[in-house]
Structure formats: C-alpha cells, structure tokens
C-alpha cells in the first residue's frame, strides 16, 4: 500500500534535499536539483504523523542508499544514531508514539504545507545569496 503524497510532503521533501544542497548524506553523491535520484528518507516511517514532518527524522539519500538503508533498518538506525546521537533517537522514538502530536499535525496539514513552503523559500534565499553549507530548517511543532 502506498501513502498518498500531499502538499505538506512535497514542501517537506524539498526542504530536506535543499538542506544538504542536493548531496546524499550516506554516500556524499551530489545530485542536480532537477534530479529524481535524491530522495527524502525517513528513519521512522511516514505512517506516523507525529514524526512524518520532523526534520530530525528525515535524510537526503540517493536512490541506491535509500533502497539499501530501507532494506537494512538496523544499519539505518545505527548510522542515524551516529549522526544524531542516542538522545535524539530516543526523543524521536518517544515522539513517534505521541498520539496528540499526530492529531495536531493531521488536523492542520494545510498549515504544515505553508510552514515548510516558507522554510523552503527562506532556505532558497540563503542558497541564492551564496550559502552552500548545510542549512537547517525549523520543525512545524
């Protein structure tokens, strides 16, 4: 069963890829902005609205790395733990189980989309002004 892509997903995905300047966070492969080869890869699956749009739960991975890590969740979790730290992984686990956060987000998906669209525009302005490093984006909640 596939999960429908909604505007909030689209803007969140754009922020994710722009954050790394279109570089795969696993293999460091550079991708063109128009390429479909760089994906937004969730550590905790997209089914949980509590973490679906959380910036610490998402990574830019090329198709090959996304497939590899998605097929090897123990390796993905170990890699993410090195990047984020055990404390953040535990916070994401707790957040993933937070039914109230999921309800808030699911109830207002238009605002989620608007928030990440505004974040994307802010980040794009930074890229245009010459910032080529990692640009973090602000979580909706």
CSV table of C-alpha atoms in Angstrom, one decimal:
chain,number,residue,atom,x,y,z
A,1,UNK,CA,0.0,0.0,0.0
A,2,UNK,CA,1.4,3.4,-1.0
A,3,UNK,CA,1.0,6.6,1.0
A,4,UNK,CA,-0.5,9.5,-0.8
A,5,UNK,CA,1.9,12.4,-1.4
A,6,UNK,CA,0.2,15.6,-0.1
A,7,UNK,CA,1.5,19.3,-0.4
A,8,UNK,CA,3.0,19.1,3.1
A,9,UNK,CA,5.1,16.1,2.0
A,10,UNK,CA,6.2,17.9,-1.2
A,11,UNK,CA,7.4,21.0,0.7
A,12,UNK,CA,9.0,19.0,3.5
A,13,UNK,CA,10.8,16.8,0.9
A,14,UNK,CA,12.1,19.9,-0.9
A,15,UNK,CA,13.4,21.4,2.4
A,16,UNK,CA,15.1,18.1,3.2
A,17,UNK,CA,17.0,18.0,-0.1
A,18,UNK,CA,17.8,21.7,-0.1
A,19,UNK,CA,19.2,21.4,3.5
A,20,UNK,CA,22.1,19.2,2.2
A,21,UNK,CA,22.4,21.1,-1.1
A,22,UNK,CA,21.3,18.0,-3.0
A,23,UNK,CA,24.0,15.8,-1.6
A,24,UNK,CA,23.3,12.2,-0.4
A,25,UNK,CA,24.0,12.1,3.4
A,26,UNK,CA,25.2,8.5,3.2
A,27,UNK,CA,27.5,8.3,0.2
A,28,UNK,CA,28.0,12.0,-0.4
A,29,UNK,CA,27.0,11.8,-4.0
A,30,UNK,CA,26.0,15.2,-5.5
A,31,UNK,CA,22.7,15.5,-7.4
A,32,UNK,CA,21.2,18.1,-9.7
A,33,UNK,CA,18.3,19.9,-8.3
A,34,UNK,CA,16.0,18.6,-11.1
A,35,UNK,CA,17.1,15.0,-10.5
A,36,UNK,CA,14.7,12.5,-9.1
A,37,UNK,CA,17.6,10.4,-7.8
A,38,UNK,CA,17.8,12.1,-4.4
A,39,UNK,CA,15.0,11.1,-2.0
A,40,UNK,CA,13.7,12.2,1.4
A,41,UNK,CA,14.4,9.1,3.5
A,42,UNK,CA,12.5,8.7,6.8
A,43,UNK,CA,14.1,6.8,9.7
A,44,UNK,CA,10.7,6.3,11.3
A,45,UNK,CA,8.1,5.6,8.6
A,46,UNK,CA,5.8,8.1,7.0
A,47,UNK,CA,2.7,6.4,8.5
A,48,UNK,CA,3.3,8.2,11.8
A,49,UNK,CA,2.2,11.8,11.5
A,50,UNK,CA,4.0,12.5,14.8
A,51,UNK,CA,7.4,12.1,13.1
A,52,UNK,CA,6.4,12.3,9.4
A,53,UNK,CA,7.3,16.0,9.2
A,54,UNK,CA,10.1,16.2,11.8
A,55,UNK,CA,13.4,17.5,10.4
A,56,UNK,CA,15.5,15.1,12.6
A,57,UNK,CA,13.6,12.1,11.2
A,58,UNK,CA,14.4,12.8,7.6
A,59,UNK,CA,17.6,12.5,5.5
A,60,UNK,CA,18.6,13.1,1.9
A,61,UNK,CA,19.6,9.8,0.4
A,62,UNK,CA,20.2,8.8,-3.3
A,63,UNK,CA,18.0,6.1,-4.7
A,64,UNK,CA,20.6,3.4,-4.1
A,65,UNK,CA,21.4,4.4,-0.5
A,66,UNK,CA,17.6,4.9,0.3
A,67,UNK,CA,17.0,1.4,-1.0
A,68,UNK,CA,19.9,-0.1,0.9
A,69,UNK,CA,19.1,1.6,4.2
A,70,UNK,CA,15.3,0.9,3.8
A,71,UNK,CA,16.1,-2.8,3.4
A,72,UNK,CA,18.5,-2.7,6.4
A,73,UNK,CA,16.8,-0.9,9.3
A,74,UNK,CA,19.4,-1.9,11.8
A,75,UNK,CA,22.2,-0.4,9.7
A,76,UNK,CA,20.0,2.7,9.1
A,77,UNK,CA,19.3,3.1,12.8
A,78,UNK,CA,23.0,2.7,13.7
A,79,UNK,CA,24.0,5.2,11.0
A,80,UNK,CA,21.3,7.7,12.2
A,81,UNK,CA,22.4,7.2,15.8
A,82,UNK,CA,26.0,8.2,14.9
A,83,UNK,CA,24.7,11.3,13.1
A,84,UNK,CA,22.1,12.4,15.6
A,85,UNK,CA,23.1,10.8,18.9
A,86,UNK,CA,21.3,8.3,21.0
A,87,UNK,CA,19.4,11.0,22.9
A,88,UNK,CA,17.8,12.4,19.7
A,89,UNK,CA,17.0,8.9,18.5
A,90,UNK,CA,15.2,8.3,21.8
A,91,UNK,CA,13.3,11.6,21.5
A,92,UNK,CA,12.2,10.6,18.0
A,93,UNK,CA,11.1,7.2,19.3
A,94,UNK,CA,9.0,8.9,22.0
A,95,UNK,CA,7.7,11.4,19.5
A,96,UNK,CA,6.8,8.6,17.1
A,97,UNK,CA,4.4,7.3,19.8
A,98,UNK,CA,2.9,10.7,20.6
A,99,UNK,CA,-0.7,10.4,19.5
A,100,UNK,CA,-1.5,14.0,20.5
A,101,UNK,CA,1.2,15.4,18.2
A,102,UNK,CA,0.0,13.2,15.4
A,103,UNK,CA,-3.6,14.5,15.8
A,104,UNK,CA,-2.4,18.1,15.8
A,105,UNK,CA,-0.4,17.7,12.6
A,106,UNK,CA,-3.1,15.6,10.8
A,107,UNK,CA,-5.8,18.2,11.7
A,108,UNK,CA,-3.9,21.1,10.1
A,109,UNK,CA,-2.0,19.8,7.1
A,110,UNK,CA,-2.5,23.0,5.1
A,111,UNK,CA,-0.6,24.9,7.8
A,112,UNK,CA,2.2,22.2,7.8
A,113,UNK,CA,2.5,22.7,4.0
A,114,UNK,CA,2.5,26.5,4.3
A,115,UNK,CA,5.2,26.3,7.1
A,116,UNK,CA,7.5,24.1,5.0
A,117,UNK,CA,6.9,26.2,1.9
A,118,UNK,CA,8.0,29.3,3.8
A,119,UNK,CA,11.0,27.4,5.2
A,120,UNK,CA,11.9,26.3,1.6
A,121,UNK,CA,11.8,29.9,0.4
A,122,UNK,CA,13.9,31.1,3.3
A,123,UNK,CA,16.5,28.4,2.6
A,124,UNK,CA,16.5,29.0,-1.1
A,125,UNK,CA,17.2,32.7,-0.4
A,126,UNK,CA,20.2,31.6,1.6
A,127,UNK,CA,21.4,29.4,-1.2
A,128,UNK,CA,21.0,32.2,-3.8
A,129,UNK,CA,23.0,34.5,-1.5
A,130,UNK,CA,25.9,32.0,-1.6
A,131,UNK,CA,25.4,29.7,1.4
A,132,UNK,CA,26.5,26.3,0.1
A,133,UNK,CA,26.7,24.5,3.5
A,134,UNK,CA,24.1,22.6,5.4
A,135,UNK,CA,21.0,24.8,6.1
A,136,UNK,CA,18.8,23.5,8.9
A,137,UNK,CA,15.0,24.1,8.7
A,138,UNK,CA,12.6,24.7,11.6
A,139,UNK,CA,10.2,22.0,12.7
A,140,UNK,CA,6.4,22.7,12.4
A,141,UNK,CA,5.7,21.9,16.0
